[in-house]
């Protein structure tokens, strides 16, 4: 028999797994023709790019995430392929994941999604998204991880690592400054270097340098008048040079606009460029891409050498070896019990109990959790109790094996109990029956008038022991949806009027808000219990029922500031959103006038009291936070600084609290925020249990981006660690010095 070493000697170097990958890439590159090189740097269908068939490299298949694996479309059309084996588990939207404040949940999320992608033979998942929530009107905020760069950084790294542990590349998006959906191809962002580096880039940097992301997706918008899919500063200087990114830069679909800029400014793999497919003599519309025939002709004419091309191909080949050519990938699983369990657990941990006050007439007790053993009449009101939220919203729309709707989850939870559940729709928001070929299940058609719907809900509320109102937003245009931003901060569809009518006849009302964004709540001081339930995916109804009935103790924390009014947000207070059209109406200039003061940083600076603060979230139990004990009083630039805090569960239920550490620079040469999140840890405790939590910071937690030097700087001096359970609930302070 031939030995393994003898077999290896017969293999070409690029196929020999005993040879280091970079040498294999060199060998493969040397064997490729110009046409083969050109082919691998642009798409061949809506979601695939070709491998190198002559050399045995399989095609590369991408697919949308980041909340589940998108159903397959036809080769060259945005139409469902009609397959029967491409249903998936929908995981909660990334705002919910960020609200868990638990990196272990991000790892579970990435690992589970990777297994689903692997089963479907997808090598690149287009996600996660880590653009900063700059304004609550951002249509795509539900796909991102909140307003704080540190929180987003801590959550994106385990997601990327979990996904890629399955041999599936994470394509982190949308790099960068992609904070507008309306006219997103035309927005030119004007921003200070400090705001760019301190607020909008850290999560991308963490994904690359700590998470080891294998791909990055360029954004549609412009920065310094260059489209971000071929932006010299963002892609060449910052991403590839400063951060050492060795992966592939993939264009957002249709984000490439210019061949020469694409060649020189860092784009590696082009997808989605619009072609009509009818050009004379052109049998393949994908040859019309900027990095296809047009690029090849520039090389043949001598305007470019193959230097840039070889660098792009080298990166694509590196991606091949990490994914399609990886012979040791694990097995994938689709719609497994473990994935549904993961989706439910993440949803439970991400649901945020915003308010739960004691009310008169209920033995001075809180309304939540509802007692399943008590006979009661429960009225569920609201369209969002019966509306699928996995369908719609743009590219993250999914075809799920099942989605447990809130009404069904509550009904199932009480199926063996003596309580009764009734339902009233109350309002009509969206009666669309399908999106991109996927139907919404339960019919949403309605013939009754607004007055009739309100009257029915009010009459039923009079007879109920408790009313649970499911409202908020949905994934229709101009709500939480790709392609459009919200037009208003207020709730749509007359929900405020309906809530006021219900409260007038029954004050025992639980408001469950379904959304990825904050909304105005003029009724907040009248409603005793408020729950933020996000877009929770396949297990939505079960997870919500778990929390409402106390089977799961809520532990989520808000990943963004929930403003009382829109003008409490810096971008709106300064009239800096949206931007201003240029005279030729081709480009919108949008200046980020608020700079580094996004979210709670702005609220602190202006002493604005939010409706619910960043990091806020209640529990059905209570906790005591002890005084922090620092391991030293001074630190040098190369040391770390640790604080130990004792946390005790002083209530009667098992639960979790998240200890948050913010840093305040007491004297600096530049303007700095009042405080910035720099460490946190979630701790699970049984009733009466105590545990020490240690939070550690280093020099980077004390640094700001010095625009003069073009680098991060930590100035010696006095700092203060502020420790609490929300940005507006600081319980302990501890001073220290950087020498």
XYZ file of C-alpha atoms in Angstrom, residues 224-655:
432
model
C -14.873 61.285 2.230
C -16.719 61.119 -1.101
C -15.705 57.516 -1.816
C -18.131 54.625 -1.723
C -17.274 52.376 1.192
C -17.102 49.229 -0.922
C -13.983 50.728 -2.503
C -12.787 53.276 0.027
C -9.039 53.762 0.281
C -8.983 55.000 3.884
C -11.431 52.512 5.360
C -10.343 49.412 3.431
C -6.676 49.823 2.583
C -5.347 51.981 5.408
C -7.472 51.135 8.421
C -8.760 47.612 7.766
C -5.893 45.964 5.923
C -2.885 48.023 6.960
C -3.607 49.176 10.518
C -5.679 46.204 11.680
C -3.861 43.518 9.676
C -7.025 42.037 8.174
C -6.113 39.013 6.020
C -9.624 38.116 4.889
C -11.848 39.101 1.993
C -13.650 42.405 1.521
C -17.005 41.638 -0.084
C -19.138 44.349 -1.621
C -22.646 44.836 -0.396
C -24.980 43.765 -3.192
C -24.777 46.570 -5.743
C -22.276 48.546 -3.678
C -19.538 48.634 -6.322
C -19.638 51.645 -8.662
C -16.262 52.079 -10.336
C -13.739 49.645 -11.793
C -10.557 51.584 -11.119
C -11.535 52.416 -7.537
C -12.526 48.793 -6.966
C -9.119 47.675 -8.219
C -7.043 50.065 -6.129
C -9.160 50.730 -3.034
C -9.424 47.384 -1.351
C -12.442 45.512 -2.758
C -11.753 41.779 -3.201
C -15.038 40.144 -4.184
C -17.882 41.870 -6.041
C -21.526 40.856 -5.622
C -24.870 42.177 -6.766
C -23.842 44.801 -9.313
C -26.866 45.589 -11.436
C -26.776 44.401 -15.030
C -29.648 44.007 -17.455
C -28.277 40.764 -18.861
C -29.096 41.858 -22.410
C -25.848 43.403 -23.627
C -24.949 42.463 -27.231
C -22.558 39.555 -27.466
C -22.613 39.029 -23.715
C -23.901 35.612 -22.732
C -23.326 36.121 -19.027
C -24.481 39.364 -17.415
C -21.990 38.788 -14.598
C -19.190 39.493 -17.079
C -20.449 43.086 -16.986
C -19.374 43.535 -13.375
C -16.772 46.197 -12.613
C -14.218 43.555 -11.611
C -14.953 41.276 -14.561
C -14.354 42.008 -18.271
C -13.812 45.719 -17.596
C -10.960 44.902 -15.186
C -9.468 42.313 -17.522
C -9.402 44.841 -20.358
C -7.544 47.377 -18.195
C -4.890 44.736 -17.510
C -4.618 43.780 -21.163
C -4.314 47.463 -22.115
C -1.451 47.883 -19.643
C -3.269 50.311 -17.330
C -2.852 47.788 -14.494
C -0.466 44.934 -13.876
C -1.678 41.781 -12.162
C -0.253 42.979 -8.820
C -3.618 44.112 -7.418
C -5.427 41.169 -9.003
C -3.061 38.623 -7.444
C -3.558 40.196 -4.015
C -7.335 39.909 -4.360
C -7.131 36.335 -5.593
C -4.739 35.471 -2.754
C -7.348 36.617 -0.237
C -10.133 34.710 -1.998
C -8.004 31.544 -2.076
C -7.331 31.987 1.642
C -11.111 32.086 2.154
C -11.443 28.917 0.050
C -8.967 27.074 2.258
C -10.842 28.211 5.363
C -14.235 27.117 4.022
C -14.821 25.172 0.788
C -11.410 23.450 0.860
C -11.553 22.641 4.566
C -11.662 18.834 4.651
C -12.224 18.727 8.424
C -15.457 20.660 8.841
C -17.962 19.179 11.315
C -21.429 18.042 10.336
C -24.229 20.562 10.003
C -27.715 20.336 11.460
C -30.931 21.976 10.297
C -33.896 22.744 12.562
C -32.517 20.589 15.361
C -33.962 20.502 18.875
C -30.731 22.065 20.121
C -31.161 25.050 17.800
C -34.722 25.674 18.969
C -33.503 25.414 22.561
C -30.750 27.926 21.774
C -33.202 30.343 20.139
C -35.522 30.133 23.148
C -32.734 30.589 25.679
C -31.291 33.619 23.876
C -34.775 35.115 23.619
C -35.453 34.562 27.323
C -32.199 36.241 28.307
C -32.674 39.146 25.915
C -36.225 40.124 26.882
C -36.040 43.298 28.984
C -38.420 44.009 31.849
C -38.598 47.788 31.563
C -41.171 48.452 34.275
C -42.978 46.383 36.907
C -44.551 48.600 39.545
C -46.834 47.626 42.391
C -50.462 48.510 41.783
C -53.336 49.133 44.122
C -56.016 46.470 44.271
C -53.520 43.662 43.731
C -52.441 43.300 47.382
C -49.873 45.969 46.596
C -47.995 43.450 44.428
C -46.489 43.748 40.972
C -48.543 42.581 38.020
C -45.709 40.387 36.735
C -45.026 37.551 36.793
C -48.529 36.291 36.157
C -49.562 33.436 38.424
C -50.424 30.370 36.352
C -51.976 28.611 39.338
C -54.502 31.401 39.859
C -57.785 31.312 37.988
C -57.966 34.461 35.895
C -59.357 35.852 32.685
C -56.560 37.074 30.415
C -57.256 39.292 27.443
C -54.611 39.548 24.734
C -54.916 42.620 22.510
C -52.930 43.719 19.473
C -51.977 42.678 15.975
C -48.430 41.884 17.024
C -49.751 38.954 19.052
C -50.719 37.146 15.827
C -48.214 38.510 13.295
C -45.153 36.610 12.080
C -42.029 38.710 12.517
C -39.577 36.371 10.815
C -41.082 37.352 7.457
C -40.251 40.749 5.962
C -37.828 43.486 6.894
C -35.516 43.045 3.909
C -32.606 40.674 3.426
C -32.971 39.173 6.915
C -36.434 37.794 6.063
C -36.568 34.041 6.623
C -38.577 30.948 5.769
C -38.935 29.235 9.118
C -39.986 25.703 9.904
C -42.215 27.276 12.524
C -42.686 30.522 14.421
C -44.561 30.383 17.710
C -46.716 33.507 17.776
C -47.226 35.297 21.112
C -50.932 34.416 21.393
C -50.185 30.763 20.672
C -47.329 30.718 23.169
C -49.558 32.091 25.929
C -52.392 29.723 25.065
C -50.045 26.751 25.113
C -48.566 27.778 28.449
C -52.048 27.742 30.005
C -53.393 24.710 28.150
C -53.752 22.669 31.335
C -54.649 25.542 33.633
C -57.963 26.913 34.776
C -57.365 30.396 33.345
C -58.914 31.505 30.083
C -57.416 33.557 27.257
C -59.435 35.744 24.937
C -58.195 37.840 22.034
C -59.086 41.154 20.416
C -57.133 42.562 17.516
C -57.593 46.194 18.509
C -55.795 47.751 15.555
C -54.816 46.970 11.974
C -51.262 47.624 10.891
C -50.169 45.321 8.116
C -52.349 42.935 6.151
C -49.688 41.791 3.675
C -49.947 38.032 3.257
C -46.450 37.267 1.949
C -42.957 38.650 1.470
C -40.525 37.475 -1.197
C -42.547 34.336 -1.745
C -42.928 33.371 1.933
C -46.461 33.511 3.341
C -47.183 34.908 6.803
C -49.309 32.021 8.005
C -52.349 33.307 9.886
C -54.507 35.630 7.797
C -54.289 39.295 8.732
C -57.178 40.454 6.558
C -59.646 42.651 8.414
C -62.975 44.191 7.365
C -63.984 45.870 10.630
C -63.463 49.594 11.165
C -61.051 51.160 13.629
C -63.948 52.139 15.907
C -65.335 48.603 15.877
C -61.968 47.090 16.747
C -61.436 49.484 19.658
C -64.965 48.930 20.932
C -64.512 45.157 20.924
C -61.182 45.375 22.778
C -62.570 47.789 25.383
C -65.666 45.694 26.025
C -63.587 42.555 26.532
C -61.092 44.431 28.726
C -63.889 45.311 31.153
C -64.341 41.618 31.903
C -60.638 40.693 32.112
C -58.488 40.259 35.192
C -55.444 41.326 33.210
C -54.894 42.764 29.732
C -51.718 41.977 27.778
C -51.243 44.392 24.895
C -48.862 43.349 22.114
C -47.868 46.441 20.149
C -44.845 48.256 18.819
C -43.500 48.087 15.290
C -43.342 45.467 12.558
C -41.124 44.836 9.546
C -43.091 46.852 7.012
C -41.594 49.744 5.076
C -40.742 52.775 7.216
C -40.669 50.723 10.396
C -38.019 48.140 11.304
C -37.049 47.404 7.732
C -34.145 47.481 5.306
C -34.353 50.169 2.643
C -36.265 52.766 4.639
C -35.911 54.640 7.905
C -38.793 55.344 10.257
C -40.692 58.563 9.655
C -41.700 59.113 13.271
C -40.803 58.124 16.830
C -44.439 57.572 17.781
C -46.193 54.233 17.665
C -48.010 53.623 14.359
C -51.590 52.530 13.658
C -53.269 54.521 16.448
C -51.916 52.300 19.215
C -51.691 55.133 21.756
C -55.405 55.844 21.437
C -56.225 52.170 21.886
C -53.997 51.821 24.956
C -55.583 54.857 26.593
C -59.049 53.417 25.938
C -58.054 50.103 27.523
C -56.499 51.781 30.563
C -59.700 53.745 31.112
C -61.615 50.504 31.796
C -58.837 48.256 33.128
C -55.595 49.590 34.652
C -54.171 46.067 35.032
C -52.401 46.237 31.677
C -49.088 44.714 30.598
C -47.595 46.408 27.542
C -45.357 44.121 25.473
C -43.415 46.078 22.872
C -42.293 44.165 19.790
C -39.590 46.092 17.919
C -35.906 46.525 17.264
C -36.040 50.243 18.052
C -37.209 52.453 20.888
C -40.615 54.113 20.502
C -42.375 57.020 22.177
C -44.504 55.873 25.129
C -46.690 58.737 26.368
C -48.622 56.150 28.403
C -45.548 54.789 30.217
C -46.399 56.350 33.595
C -49.910 54.834 33.493
C -49.009 51.256 32.575
C -47.807 49.175 35.552
C -45.728 46.659 33.549
C -43.750 47.077 30.324
C -41.775 44.370 28.535
C -39.439 44.851 25.574
C -39.702 41.651 23.552
C -37.776 42.460 20.331
C -38.114 40.243 17.220
C -37.512 36.898 18.877
C -37.534 34.432 16.001
C -38.930 30.910 15.923
C -39.518 30.570 19.660
C -40.969 34.065 20.188
C -44.300 33.068 21.728
C -42.787 30.456 24.026
C -40.054 32.789 25.292
C -42.515 35.617 25.964
C -44.841 33.238 27.821
C -41.882 31.939 29.837
C -41.128 35.461 31.043
C -44.726 36.624 31.566
C -45.537 33.573 33.693
C -42.230 33.558 35.560
C -40.865 30.315 34.141
C -37.862 32.435 33.130
C -36.715 35.390 35.193
C -36.024 38.357 32.869
C -32.402 39.469 32.875
C -32.051 41.489 29.670
C -30.561 44.982 29.675
C -31.164 47.666 27.071
C -28.353 47.940 24.495
C -29.388 51.501 23.695
C -30.898 54.583 25.327
C -34.687 54.759 25.226
C -35.426 58.456 24.817
C -38.608 60.103 26.095
C -38.774 62.172 22.916
C -36.885 62.164 19.639
C -35.134 65.481 20.247
C -33.447 63.929 23.300
C -31.226 62.108 20.787
C -28.134 64.099 19.780
C -28.478 63.519 16.038
C -31.984 64.999 16.126
C -31.324 67.730 18.669
C -28.617 69.066 16.348
C -30.728 68.542 13.203
C -28.003 66.217 11.936
C -30.270 63.451 10.626
C -30.994 63.008 7.789
C -28.428 64.871 5.694
C -28.651 67.624 3.091
C -28.806 67.101 -0.668
C -26.088 68.731 -2.750
C -27.127 71.118 -5.501
C -27.050 68.391 -8.141
C -29.228 66.077 -5.996
C -26.855 63.170 -6.512
C -25.208 63.040 -3.087
C -26.467 63.717 0.441
C -23.912 65.150 2.859
C -24.655 64.049 6.406
C -22.531 65.532 9.154
C -22.391 63.646 12.422
C -22.468 66.851 14.451
C -22.940 65.022 17.746
C -19.490 63.463 17.309
C -18.676 60.988 20.076
C -21.848 61.887 21.970
C -24.095 59.026 20.921
C -26.762 57.518 23.183
C -26.056 57.709 26.900
C -22.964 59.818 26.254
C -25.235 62.561 24.878
C -27.805 62.097 27.662
C -25.070 62.431 30.299
C -23.552 65.484 28.644
C -26.880 67.300 28.354
C -28.257 65.951 31.658
C -31.229 64.435 29.834
C -33.292 61.887 31.710
C -34.231 59.070 29.326
C -37.429 57.086 29.587
C -35.263 54.003 30.110
C -31.494 54.250 30.315
C -28.825 52.301 28.477
C -28.150 49.143 30.483
C -31.534 49.268 32.236
C -33.438 46.079 32.913
C -35.392 44.740 35.892
C -35.816 41.290 37.415
C -38.390 39.358 39.433
C -35.817 39.139 42.201
C -33.589 41.723 43.893
C -29.830 42.100 44.148
C -27.370 43.832 46.418
C -24.150 45.213 44.947
C -21.258 45.409 47.398
C -18.466 47.947 47.531
C -15.752 47.410 44.914
C -12.314 46.336 46.069
C -9.516 47.489 43.774
C -6.337 45.449 43.467
C -4.273 48.650 43.449
C -4.681 52.410 43.588
C -2.324 53.190 40.740
C -1.576 51.527 37.432
C 1.065 51.988 34.788
C 0.415 51.886 31.059
C 1.326 48.186 30.741
C -0.661 46.993 33.766
C -4.238 45.876 34.204
C -6.549 47.105 36.900
C -9.153 44.879 38.587
C -12.187 45.566 40.720
C -13.922 42.844 42.716
C -17.582 43.358 43.564
C -19.737 41.062 45.664
C -23.238 40.467 44.301
C -26.028 38.903 46.386
C -29.443 37.701 45.303
C -31.608 39.139 48.089
C -34.919 37.960 46.634
C -36.871 34.729 46.493
C -36.231 33.718 42.874
C -33.167 32.577 40.980
C -32.060 35.292 38.583
